[in-house]
């Protein structure tokens, strides 16, 4: 195998000098991602402009046997985009075109480096919407969203990224381009290969283009913030909403009091209710007519109040008020500056167990680190709970906190990652959510598609 130190020159020859950066010229933001993993400067950062250039990079990296770490918007929380010191970081930044929108078929074709927000805006321009939304929308890229099978706020209505993808173009480890861009919902022709690359976190190939499914934009959407006394009331309210507004409950985000209190403090916001409550649920419902929808939500909340399932409620009267209510939930962007550092969890549980799960975790934290700070919140309508623990208040014992959370996840038969992926952060715990047989099948697929092990090595599978 040729000497890897010659690879950056070979890449520059193939792509042009401007597309390959080395040493000090590599911007520090490419040394790590939002996971907080220790920064690593790669051998080279390559910035291809086309699928052909991505293929050229991989052909060379394959010949040299050098690791390749694909990088999107670098907003991942599991460490999948952190480069290797002796490897290539492959940024999709320059491949950011929205290539086409087919309004009649409700599909959109984009290059991997297009931001989620650019996709959302291109859909909105044609009176359509894209079904995935998350806080990092302005920075995260559609290729990364697909590679990590991102979830976020719209899952309740439309599912995760996997459900939004009709076609994919992928470059394999040896530079082979795998075009799978036929934009059809029905295509029962053997293995659905594109699904292998969605959620693989760049360990099987590089996603370069995608055909995405769009949805009709709702004519009306109403947001409400509801105060609740306990977790079971939240479940009862969700059941009521699903029954009344079947298919139109767009968000059901539950926030424990610790999260609401921290969010209000961090962002200097006013208490939304007259008194603090144990839980607050942020709800989006879509429909045809805003006034009628608001009336129907008011009526439903009135019934729930009579049944003592709801303690108080605010229904947004405008888009601006809805944005203010959402601001409470979007305090997650404040976590890195207000926790020192945050230790983040993204777990999935049988829905009815989430309340008890949270209580058990909190009790265990309290017993070991009295006075610790932790916030509980999540997309509870999807069975997805997030926990962020302030590392400074638990003696920086990240392993101790993880042990408590993941042992409790195992006891409740949950999953160690609902939507953030495995990366490096959750790799030691993958076995808690996957059987040895599943892991063996994953390894067989990895070996078949990437026999030299150059695609994002050391991520997902060890
Ligand atoms: Zn989330």
CSV table of C-alpha atoms and ligand atoms in Angstrom, one decimal:
chain,number,residue,atom,x,y,z
A,1,UNK,CA,0.0,0.0,0.0
A,2,UNK,CA,1.4,3.5,-0.8
A,3,UNK,CA,2.6,5.8,1.9
A,4,UNK,CA,-0.4,7.7,3.3
A,5,UNK,CA,1.6,11.0,3.7
A,6,UNK,CA,1.5,11.3,-0.1
A,7,UNK,CA,-2.4,11.1,-0.2
A,8,UNK,CA,-3.0,14.9,0.3
A,9,UNK,CA,-0.9,15.7,-2.8
A,10,UNK,CA,-2.7,13.0,-4.8
A,11,UNK,CA,-6.1,14.4,-3.7
A,12,UNK,CA,-5.0,17.9,-4.7
A,13,UNK,CA,-4.0,16.7,-8.1
A,14,UNK,CA,-7.3,15.0,-8.6
A,15,UNK,CA,-9.6,17.8,-7.2
A,16,UNK,CA,-7.5,20.9,-7.5
A,17,UNK,CA,-5.5,22.5,-4.7
A,18,UNK,CA,-8.4,24.6,-3.4
A,19,UNK,CA,-10.4,21.5,-2.5
A,20,UNK,CA,-7.8,20.0,-0.2
A,21,UNK,CA,-6.7,21.6,3.0
A,22,UNK,CA,-4.0,20.4,5.4
A,23,UNK,CA,-2.4,21.3,8.7
A,24,UNK,CA,-3.1,24.8,10.1
A,25,UNK,CA,-5.3,25.6,7.0
A,26,UNK,CA,-8.0,23.2,8.2
A,27,UNK,CA,-10.6,25.3,10.1
A,28,UNK,CA,-10.9,24.1,13.7
A,29,UNK,CA,-14.7,23.6,13.4
A,30,UNK,CA,-13.8,20.5,11.3
A,31,UNK,CA,-11.9,19.0,14.2
A,32,UNK,CA,-15.0,17.9,16.1
A,33,UNK,CA,-18.8,18.2,16.3
A,34,UNK,CA,-21.5,19.2,18.8
A,35,UNK,CA,-20.9,16.0,20.8
A,36,UNK,CA,-18.2,17.7,22.8
A,37,UNK,CA,-15.7,15.0,21.8
A,38,UNK,CA,-12.0,16.0,22.0
A,39,UNK,CA,-10.9,17.8,18.8
A,40,UNK,CA,-8.7,15.9,16.3
A,41,UNK,CA,-7.0,17.5,13.3
A,42,UNK,CA,-7.3,15.1,10.3
A,43,UNK,CA,-4.5,14.5,7.7
A,44,UNK,CA,-6.6,16.5,5.2
A,45,UNK,CA,-9.9,18.1,4.8
A,46,UNK,CA,-11.4,17.6,1.3
A,47,UNK,CA,-14.3,19.6,0.0
A,48,UNK,CA,-15.6,18.0,-3.2
A,49,UNK,CA,-18.0,19.8,-5.5
A,50,UNK,CA,-19.7,16.8,-7.2
A,51,UNK,CA,-20.5,13.2,-6.8
A,52,UNK,CA,-17.6,12.4,-9.3
A,53,UNK,CA,-15.2,14.2,-7.0
A,54,UNK,CA,-16.5,12.3,-3.9
A,55,UNK,CA,-15.9,9.1,-5.9
A,56,UNK,CA,-12.4,10.2,-6.8
A,57,UNK,CA,-11.6,10.9,-3.1
A,58,UNK,CA,-12.8,7.5,-2.1
A,59,UNK,CA,-11.0,5.7,-4.9
A,60,UNK,CA,-7.7,7.3,-3.6
A,61,UNK,CA,-8.4,6.8,0.0
A,62,UNK,CA,-9.3,3.2,-0.7
A,63,UNK,CA,-6.0,2.7,-2.6
A,64,UNK,CA,-4.0,4.2,0.3
A,65,UNK,CA,-6.1,2.4,2.9
A,66,UNK,CA,-6.8,5.7,4.7
A,67,UNK,CA,-9.9,6.3,6.9
A,68,UNK,CA,-12.6,8.7,5.6
A,69,UNK,CA,-15.0,10.5,7.9
A,70,UNK,CA,-17.9,12.2,6.2
A,71,UNK,CA,-18.9,15.6,7.7
A,72,UNK,CA,-22.2,17.4,7.3
A,73,UNK,CA,-23.2,20.3,9.5
A,74,UNK,CA,-21.3,18.9,12.4
A,75,UNK,CA,-24.3,19.2,14.7
A,76,UNK,CA,-24.5,15.5,15.7
A,77,UNK,CA,-24.4,14.7,19.4
A,78,UNK,CA,-22.9,11.2,19.3
A,79,UNK,CA,-19.5,12.0,17.8
A,80,UNK,CA,-19.9,10.3,14.4
A,81,UNK,CA,-18.3,13.2,12.5
A,82,UNK,CA,-15.1,13.5,14.6
A,83,UNK,CA,-12.2,12.9,12.3
A,84,UNK,CA,-9.2,10.6,12.6
A,85,UNK,CA,-5.7,12.1,13.0
A,86,UNK,CA,-4.4,10.0,10.1
A,87,UNK,CA,-7.5,10.2,8.0
A,88,UNK,CA,-9.5,12.3,5.7
A,89,UNK,CA,-12.4,14.5,6.7
A,90,UNK,CA,-14.8,14.7,3.7
A,91,UNK,CA,-17.0,17.8,4.0
A,92,UNK,CA,-20.2,18.0,1.9
A,93,UNK,CA,-20.4,21.8,2.5
A,94,UNK,CA,-19.9,22.6,-1.2
A,95,UNK,CA,-22.5,20.2,-2.4
A,96,UNK,CA,-25.4,22.2,-1.2
A,97,UNK,CA,-27.7,22.6,-4.2
A,98,UNK,CA,-31.5,22.1,-4.1
A,99,UNK,CA,-31.6,20.5,-7.6
A,100,UNK,CA,-35.3,20.4,-8.2
A,101,UNK,CA,-38.8,20.4,-6.6
A,102,UNK,CA,-41.6,18.5,-8.3
A,103,UNK,CA,-44.7,20.1,-6.8
A,104,UNK,CA,-47.1,17.7,-8.5
A,105,UNK,CA,-45.3,14.6,-7.3
A,106,UNK,CA,-44.4,16.3,-4.0
A,107,UNK,CA,-40.7,15.4,-4.2
A,108,UNK,CA,-37.5,17.4,-3.8
A,109,UNK,CA,-34.0,16.4,-5.0
A,110,UNK,CA,-31.1,17.9,-3.1
A,111,UNK,CA,-27.3,17.4,-2.7
A,112,UNK,CA,-26.2,16.1,0.7
A,113,UNK,CA,-24.8,19.5,1.8
A,114,UNK,CA,-28.1,21.4,1.6
A,115,UNK,CA,-29.1,22.5,5.0
A,116,UNK,CA,-32.4,21.2,6.5
A,117,UNK,CA,-33.7,24.8,6.5
A,118,UNK,CA,-32.9,25.2,2.8
A,119,UNK,CA,-34.9,22.1,2.1
A,120,UNK,CA,-37.8,23.4,4.3
A,121,UNK,CA,-37.8,26.8,2.5
A,122,UNK,CA,-37.7,25.3,-1.0
A,123,UNK,CA,-40.7,23.1,-0.1
A,124,UNK,CA,-42.5,26.1,1.4
A,125,UNK,CA,-42.0,28.1,-1.7
A,126,UNK,CA,-44.0,25.6,-3.6
A,127,UNK,CA,-46.8,25.4,-1.0
A,128,UNK,CA,-45.4,22.2,0.5
A,129,UNK,CA,-43.6,21.2,3.6
A,130,UNK,CA,-40.8,18.8,4.6
A,131,UNK,CA,-41.8,16.4,7.4
A,132,UNK,CA,-38.6,16.7,9.6
A,133,UNK,CA,-37.8,19.7,11.8
A,134,UNK,CA,-35.2,20.1,14.5
A,135,UNK,CA,-33.5,22.9,16.4
A,136,UNK,CA,-30.2,22.7,14.4
A,137,UNK,CA,-32.1,23.3,11.1
A,138,UNK,CA,-30.0,26.2,10.0
A,139,UNK,CA,-26.7,24.3,10.3
A,140,UNK,CA,-27.4,20.6,10.0
A,141,UNK,CA,-27.3,19.1,6.5
A,142,UNK,CA,-29.7,16.8,4.8
A,143,UNK,CA,-27.0,14.2,4.1
A,144,UNK,CA,-26.1,14.2,7.8
A,145,UNK,CA,-29.8,14.0,8.7
A,146,UNK,CA,-30.1,10.9,6.5
A,147,UNK,CA,-26.9,9.4,7.7
A,148,UNK,CA,-28.0,9.6,11.3
A,149,UNK,CA,-31.7,9.0,10.6
A,150,UNK,CA,-32.6,12.2,12.4
A,151,UNK,CA,-35.9,12.6,14.3
A,152,UNK,CA,-36.9,15.8,15.9
A,153,UNK,CA,-40.2,17.5,16.3
A,154,UNK,CA,-42.3,16.2,13.4
A,155,UNK,CA,-41.9,12.4,14.0
A,156,UNK,CA,-45.3,12.0,15.5
A,157,UNK,CA,-46.9,13.0,12.2
A,158,UNK,CA,-44.5,11.9,9.5
A,159,UNK,CA,-41.9,9.6,11.0
A,160,UNK,CA,-38.1,9.9,11.0
A,161,UNK,CA,-35.7,10.7,8.1
A,162,UNK,CA,-36.0,7.2,7.0
A,163,UNK,CA,-39.7,7.7,6.1
A,164,UNK,CA,-39.0,10.9,4.1
A,165,UNK,CA,-36.5,9.4,1.7
A,166,UNK,CA,-37.6,8.1,-1.7
A,167,UNK,CA,-34.2,7.8,-3.3
A,168,UNK,CA,-30.5,8.1,-2.5
A,169,UNK,CA,-27.2,8.4,-4.3
A,170,UNK,CA,-24.3,6.9,-2.3
A,171,UNK,CA,-20.6,6.5,-3.0
A,172,UNK,CA,-19.2,3.3,-1.7
A,173,UNK,CA,-15.8,2.8,0.1
A,174,UNK,CA,-14.0,1.9,-3.2
A,175,UNK,CA,-15.5,4.9,-5.1
A,176,UNK,CA,-18.3,3.0,-6.8
A,177,UNK,CA,-21.3,5.3,-7.2
A,178,UNK,CA,-24.6,3.6,-6.2
A,179,UNK,CA,-27.4,5.6,-7.9
A,180,UNK,CA,-30.8,4.8,-6.2
A,181,UNK,CA,-32.7,7.9,-7.1
A,182,UNK,CA,-35.9,6.6,-8.5
A,183,UNK,CA,-38.5,8.8,-6.9
A,184,UNK,CA,-41.2,6.3,-6.2
A,185,UNK,CA,-43.2,5.4,-3.1
A,186,UNK,CA,-43.7,1.8,-4.3
A,187,UNK,CA,-40.7,-0.1,-5.5
A,188,UNK,CA,-40.7,-3.7,-4.3
A,189,UNK,CA,-37.7,-5.0,-6.1
A,190,UNK,CA,-35.5,-6.9,-3.7
A,191,UNK,CA,-33.4,-5.4,-0.9
A,192,UNK,CA,-34.1,-1.7,-0.2
A,193,UNK,CA,-30.5,-0.8,-0.3
A,194,UNK,CA,-30.9,2.9,0.4
A,195,UNK,CA,-32.2,2.1,3.8
A,196,UNK,CA,-28.9,0.5,4.7
A,197,UNK,CA,-27.1,3.8,4.5
A,198,UNK,CA,-29.8,5.7,6.4
A,199,UNK,CA,-28.8,5.6,10.1
A,200,UNK,CA,-25.4,4.0,9.2
A,201,UNK,CA,-23.6,7.2,10.3
A,202,UNK,CA,-21.2,7.1,7.3
A,203,UNK,CA,-19.9,3.7,8.1
A,204,UNK,CA,-21.0,2.1,4.8
A,205,UNK,CA,-20.6,4.9,2.3
A,206,UNK,CA,-21.0,8.6,1.6
A,207,UNK,CA,-24.5,10.0,0.9
A,208,UNK,CA,-24.2,12.5,-2.0
A,209,UNK,CA,-27.8,13.2,-3.2
A,210,UNK,CA,-31.3,12.4,-2.1
A,211,UNK,CA,-34.9,12.5,-3.4
A,212,UNK,CA,-37.1,13.5,-0.5
A,213,UNK,CA,-40.8,13.2,0.0
A,214,UNK,CA,-42.8,16.4,0.7
A,215,UNK,CA,-46.2,16.9,2.3
A,216,UNK,CA,-49.0,19.3,1.8
A,217,UNK,CA,-48.5,22.4,4.0
A,218,UNK,CA,-51.2,22.6,6.6
A,219,UNK,CA,-53.6,25.5,6.1
A,220,UNK,CA,-53.7,26.1,9.8
A,221,UNK,CA,-51.6,25.2,12.8
A,222,UNK,CA,-52.3,26.0,16.5
A,223,UNK,CA,-49.9,25.7,19.4
A,224,UNK,CA,-50.8,25.3,23.0
A,225,UNK,CA,-48.8,25.0,26.2
A,226,UNK,CA,-50.6,22.8,28.8
A,227,UNK,CA,-49.8,22.5,32.6
A,228,UNK,CA,-50.1,18.9,34.0
A,229,UNK,CA,-49.8,17.4,37.5
A,230,UNK,CA,-48.2,14.1,36.6
A,231,UNK,CA,-47.0,11.9,33.7
A,232,UNK,CA,-50.2,9.8,33.5
A,233,UNK,CA,-52.2,13.0,32.8
A,234,UNK,CA,-49.8,13.7,29.9
A,235,UNK,CA,-50.5,10.3,28.4
A,236,UNK,CA,-54.2,10.7,28.9
A,237,UNK,CA,-54.1,14.1,27.2
A,238,UNK,CA,-52.1,12.7,24.3
A,239,UNK,CA,-54.7,10.0,23.9
A,240,UNK,CA,-57.5,12.5,23.8
A,241,UNK,CA,-55.7,14.6,21.2
A,242,UNK,CA,-54.9,11.6,19.0
A,243,UNK,CA,-58.5,10.5,19.1
A,244,UNK,CA,-59.9,13.9,18.3
A,245,UNK,CA,-57.3,15.2,15.8
A,246,UNK,CA,-56.2,11.9,14.3
A,247,UNK,CA,-53.2,12.3,12.1
A,248,UNK,CA,-53.0,16.1,12.9
A,249,UNK,CA,-51.2,16.1,16.2
A,250,UNK,CA,-47.9,17.5,14.9
A,251,UNK,CA,-46.0,17.8,18.2
A,252,UNK,CA,-46.4,16.6,21.8
A,253,UNK,CA,-43.3,17.7,23.6
A,254,UNK,CA,-43.2,17.1,27.3
A,255,UNK,CA,-41.1,19.1,29.7
A,256,UNK,CA,-40.5,18.2,33.3
A,257,UNK,CA,-40.5,21.2,35.7
A,258,UNK,CA,-36.7,21.1,36.0
A,259,UNK,CA,-36.4,21.7,32.3
A,260,UNK,CA,-39.0,24.5,32.2
A,261,UNK,CA,-37.4,26.2,35.2
A,262,UNK,CA,-33.9,26.0,33.6
A,263,UNK,CA,-35.2,27.2,30.3
A,264,UNK,CA,-36.9,30.2,31.7
A,265,UNK,CA,-33.9,31.2,33.8
A,266,UNK,CA,-31.3,30.7,30.9
A,267,UNK,CA,-33.4,32.7,28.4
A,268,UNK,CA,-34.8,35.3,30.9
A,269,UNK,CA,-38.4,34.3,30.0
A,270,UNK,CA,-41.5,34.8,32.0
A,271,UNK,CA,-43.3,32.0,33.8
A,272,UNK,CA,-46.1,31.0,31.3
A,273,UNK,CA,-48.6,30.1,34.1
A,274,UNK,CA,-49.7,31.7,37.3
A,275,UNK,CA,-47.9,29.0,39.3
A,276,UNK,CA,-45.2,26.4,38.5
A,277,UNK,CA,-46.5,22.9,37.5
A,278,UNK,CA,-44.8,19.5,37.6
A,279,UNK,CA,-45.1,19.1,33.8
A,280,UNK,CA,-45.7,21.2,30.7
A,281,UNK,CA,-46.7,19.8,27.3
A,282,UNK,CA,-46.1,21.8,24.2
A,283,UNK,CA,-48.7,20.8,21.5
A,284,UNK,CA,-49.0,21.6,17.8
A,285,UNK,CA,-52.2,20.6,16.0
A,286,UNK,CA,-52.7,21.1,12.3
A,287,UNK,CA,-56.0,21.6,10.4
A,288,UNK,CA,-57.9,23.6,7.8
A,289,UNK,CA,-59.2,26.6,9.5
A,290,UNK,CA,-57.3,28.4,12.3
A,291,UNK,CA,-60.3,29.8,14.2
A,292,UNK,CA,-62.2,26.5,14.1
A,293,UNK,CA,-59.1,24.6,15.2
A,294,UNK,CA,-58.4,26.9,18.1
A,295,UNK,CA,-62.1,26.5,19.2
A,296,UNK,CA,-61.8,22.7,19.0
A,297,UNK,CA,-58.6,22.7,21.0
A,298,UNK,CA,-60.1,25.0,23.6
A,299,UNK,CA,-63.1,22.6,23.9
A,300,UNK,CA,-60.9,19.6,24.3
A,301,UNK,CA,-58.7,21.2,26.9
A,302,UNK,CA,-61.9,22.3,28.8
A,303,UNK,CA,-63.0,18.7,28.9
A,304,UNK,CA,-59.6,17.5,30.0
A,305,UNK,CA,-59.6,20.2,32.8
A,306,UNK,CA,-63.0,18.9,33.9
A,307,UNK,CA,-61.6,15.4,34.0
A,308,UNK,CA,-58.7,16.8,36.1
A,309,UNK,CA,-56.2,15.8,33.5
A,310,UNK,CA,-55.1,19.4,32.8
A,311,UNK,CA,-54.3,22.1,35.4
A,312,UNK,CA,-53.9,25.1,33.2
A,313,UNK,CA,-53.4,26.0,29.5
A,314,UNK,CA,-52.3,28.8,27.1
A,315,UNK,CA,-53.4,28.7,23.5
A,316,UNK,CA,-51.2,30.8,21.2
A,317,UNK,CA,-53.3,33.5,19.4
A,318,UNK,CA,-50.7,34.2,16.7
A,319,UNK,CA,-47.6,32.8,15.1
A,320,UNK,CA,-45.5,35.1,17.3
A,321,UNK,CA,-47.1,33.7,20.4
A,322,UNK,CA,-46.6,30.2,19.2
A,323,UNK,CA,-42.9,31.0,18.6
A,324,UNK,CA,-42.6,32.3,22.2
A,325,UNK,CA,-44.1,29.1,23.6
A,326,UNK,CA,-41.7,27.0,21.4
A,327,UNK,CA,-38.8,29.1,22.7
A,328,UNK,CA,-39.2,27.4,26.1
A,329,UNK,CA,-38.7,24.0,24.4
A,330,UNK,CA,-35.8,25.1,22.3
A,331,UNK,CA,-33.6,25.9,25.3
A,332,UNK,CA,-31.7,22.8,24.3
A,333,UNK,CA,-29.5,25.2,22.3
A,334,UNK,CA,-28.5,26.8,25.6
A,335,UNK,CA,-27.4,23.6,27.2
A,336,UNK,CA,-23.7,23.8,26.2
A,337,UNK,CA,-23.3,27.3,27.7
A,338,UNK,CA,-25.3,26.6,30.9
A,339,UNK,CA,-24.1,23.2,31.9
A,340,UNK,CA,-20.5,22.4,32.6
A,341,UNK,CA,-20.5,20.3,30.4
A,342,UNK,CA,-23.9,18.7,29.7
A,343,UNK,CA,-24.0,14.9,29.7
A,344,UNK,CA,-26.8,14.2,27.2
A,345,UNK,CA,-29.0,11.2,26.8
A,346,UNK,CA,-31.5,10.3,24.1
A,347,UNK,CA,-33.3,7.2,25.1
A,348,UNK,CA,-36.4,5.4,23.8
A,349,UNK,CA,-38.9,3.6,26.1
A,350,UNK,CA,-42.3,2.0,26.0
A,351,UNK,CA,-44.4,5.1,26.3
A,352,UNK,CA,-46.3,4.2,29.4
A,353,UNK,CA,-43.1,3.7,31.4
A,354,UNK,CA,-41.4,7.0,30.7
A,355,UNK,CA,-42.7,8.7,33.9
A,356,UNK,CA,-41.5,5.8,36.1
A,357,UNK,CA,-38.2,5.6,34.2
A,358,UNK,CA,-37.5,9.3,34.8
A,359,UNK,CA,-38.4,9.0,38.5
A,360,UNK,CA,-36.1,6.1,39.0
A,361,UNK,CA,-33.1,7.8,37.2
A,362,UNK,CA,-33.7,11.0,39.2
A,363,UNK,CA,-33.8,9.0,42.5
A,364,UNK,CA,-30.5,7.3,41.7
A,365,UNK,CA,-28.8,10.6,40.7
A,366,UNK,CA,-30.1,12.2,44.0
A,367,UNK,CA,-28.8,9.3,46.1
A,368,UNK,CA,-25.3,9.5,44.6
A,369,UNK,CA,-25.0,13.3,43.9
A,370,UNK,CA,-27.3,15.3,46.2
A,371,UNK,CA,-27.9,18.7,44.7
A,372,UNK,CA,-27.1,17.6,41.2
A,373,UNK,CA,-28.7,19.4,38.3
A,374,UNK,CA,-30.5,17.4,35.6
A,375,UNK,CA,-33.3,18.3,33.1
A,376,UNK,CA,-35.8,15.9,31.6
A,377,UNK,CA,-37.7,16.6,28.4
A,378,UNK,CA,-38.5,14.9,25.1
A,379,UNK,CA,-40.7,13.9,22.2
A,380,UNK,CA,-42.9,11.9,24.5
A,381,UNK,CA,-45.5,11.3,21.8
A,382,UNK,CA,-42.8,9.1,20.2
A,383,UNK,CA,-41.6,7.4,23.4
A,384,UNK,CA,-38.4,9.5,23.2
A,385,UNK,CA,-36.9,11.0,26.4
A,386,UNK,CA,-33.9,13.3,26.6
A,387,UNK,CA,-32.0,13.9,29.8
A,388,UNK,CA,-29.2,16.4,30.3
A,389,UNK,CA,-27.1,16.2,33.4
A,390,UNK,CA,-24.8,19.1,34.4
A,391,UNK,CA,-21.4,17.3,34.6
A,392,UNK,CA,-20.0,19.9,37.1
A,393,UNK,CA,-22.7,18.8,39.6
A,394,UNK,CA,-21.9,15.1,39.4
A,395,UNK,CA,-18.2,15.4,39.9
A,396,UNK,CA,-17.7,14.9,36.1
A,397,UNK,CA,-18.5,11.2,36.6
A,398,UNK,CA,-19.9,10.8,33.1
A,399,UNK,CA,-19.4,7.0,33.2
A,400,UNK,CA,-21.3,6.8,36.6
A,401,UNK,CA,-24.2,8.8,35.1
A,402,UNK,CA,-24.2,6.6,32.0
A,403,UNK,CA,-24.2,3.5,34.0
A,404,UNK,CA,-27.3,4.6,35.9
A,405,UNK,CA,-29.2,5.7,32.8
A,406,UNK,CA,-28.3,2.7,30.6
A,407,UNK,CA,-28.9,0.1,33.4
A,408,UNK,CA,-32.3,1.6,33.9
A,409,UNK,CA,-32.9,1.6,30.1
A,410,UNK,CA,-32.1,-2.1,30.0
A,411,UNK,CA,-34.4,-2.8,33.0
A,412,UNK,CA,-37.2,-1.1,31.1
A,413,UNK,CA,-36.4,-2.8,27.8
A,414,UNK,CA,-35.7,0.5,26.1
A,415,UNK,CA,-33.1,1.8,23.5
A,416,UNK,CA,-29.9,3.6,24.3
A,417,UNK,CA,-30.4,5.9,21.3
A,418,UNK,CA,-33.8,7.0,20.0
A,419,UNK,CA,-32.7,9.6,17.4
A,420,UNK,CA,-29.1,10.8,17.9
A,421,UNK,CA,-27.4,7.6,16.8
A,422,UNK,CA,-24.4,5.7,18.2
A,423,UNK,CA,-21.3,7.5,16.9
A,424,UNK,CA,-18.5,6.9,19.5
A,425,UNK,CA,-20.5,8.1,22.5
A,426,UNK,CA,-23.0,5.2,22.7
A,427,UNK,CA,-20.8,2.5,21.2
A,428,UNK,CA,-20.0,0.8,24.5
A,429,UNK,CA,-23.8,0.5,25.1
A,430,UNK,CA,-24.9,-0.7,21.7
A,431,UNK,CA,-25.1,-4.3,23.1
A,432,UNK,CA,-27.7,-3.1,25.6
A,433,UNK,CA,-30.2,-2.5,22.7
A,434,UNK,CA,-29.1,-5.0,20.1
A,435,UNK,CA,-28.8,-8.8,20.3
A,436,UNK,CA,-25.5,-10.6,19.5
A,437,UNK,CA,-27.2,-11.9,16.3
A,438,UNK,CA,-28.2,-8.4,15.2
A,439,UNK,CA,-24.6,-7.2,15.8
A,440,UNK,CA,-23.2,-10.1,13.8
A,441,UNK,CA,-25.5,-9.3,10.8
A,442,UNK,CA,-24.4,-5.6,11.0
A,443,UNK,CA,-20.7,-6.6,11.0
A,444,UNK,CA,-21.3,-8.9,8.0
A,445,UNK,CA,-22.9,-6.0,6.0
A,446,UNK,CA,-20.0,-3.7,7.0
A,447,UNK,CA,-17.4,-6.2,5.9
A,448,UNK,CA,-19.2,-6.8,2.5
A,449,UNK,CA,-19.5,-3.1,1.6
A,450,UNK,CA,-16.3,-1.8,3.2
A,451,UNK,CA,-13.8,-4.7,3.2
A,452,UNK,CA,-10.8,-2.4,4.1
A,453,UNK,CA,-12.7,-0.8,6.9
A,454,UNK,CA,-12.0,2.8,5.8
A,455,UNK,CA,-15.5,4.2,6.1
A,456,UNK,CA,-15.7,6.1,9.4
A,457,UNK,CA,-13.9,3.4,11.4
A,458,UNK,CA,-14.4,3.2,15.1
A,459,UNK,CA,-18.0,4.5,14.9
A,460,UNK,CA,-21.2,2.6,15.6
A,461,UNK,CA,-19.5,-0.9,15.6
A,462,UNK,CA,-16.0,-1.4,17.2
B,1,LIG,ZN1,-34.7,15.3,20.2
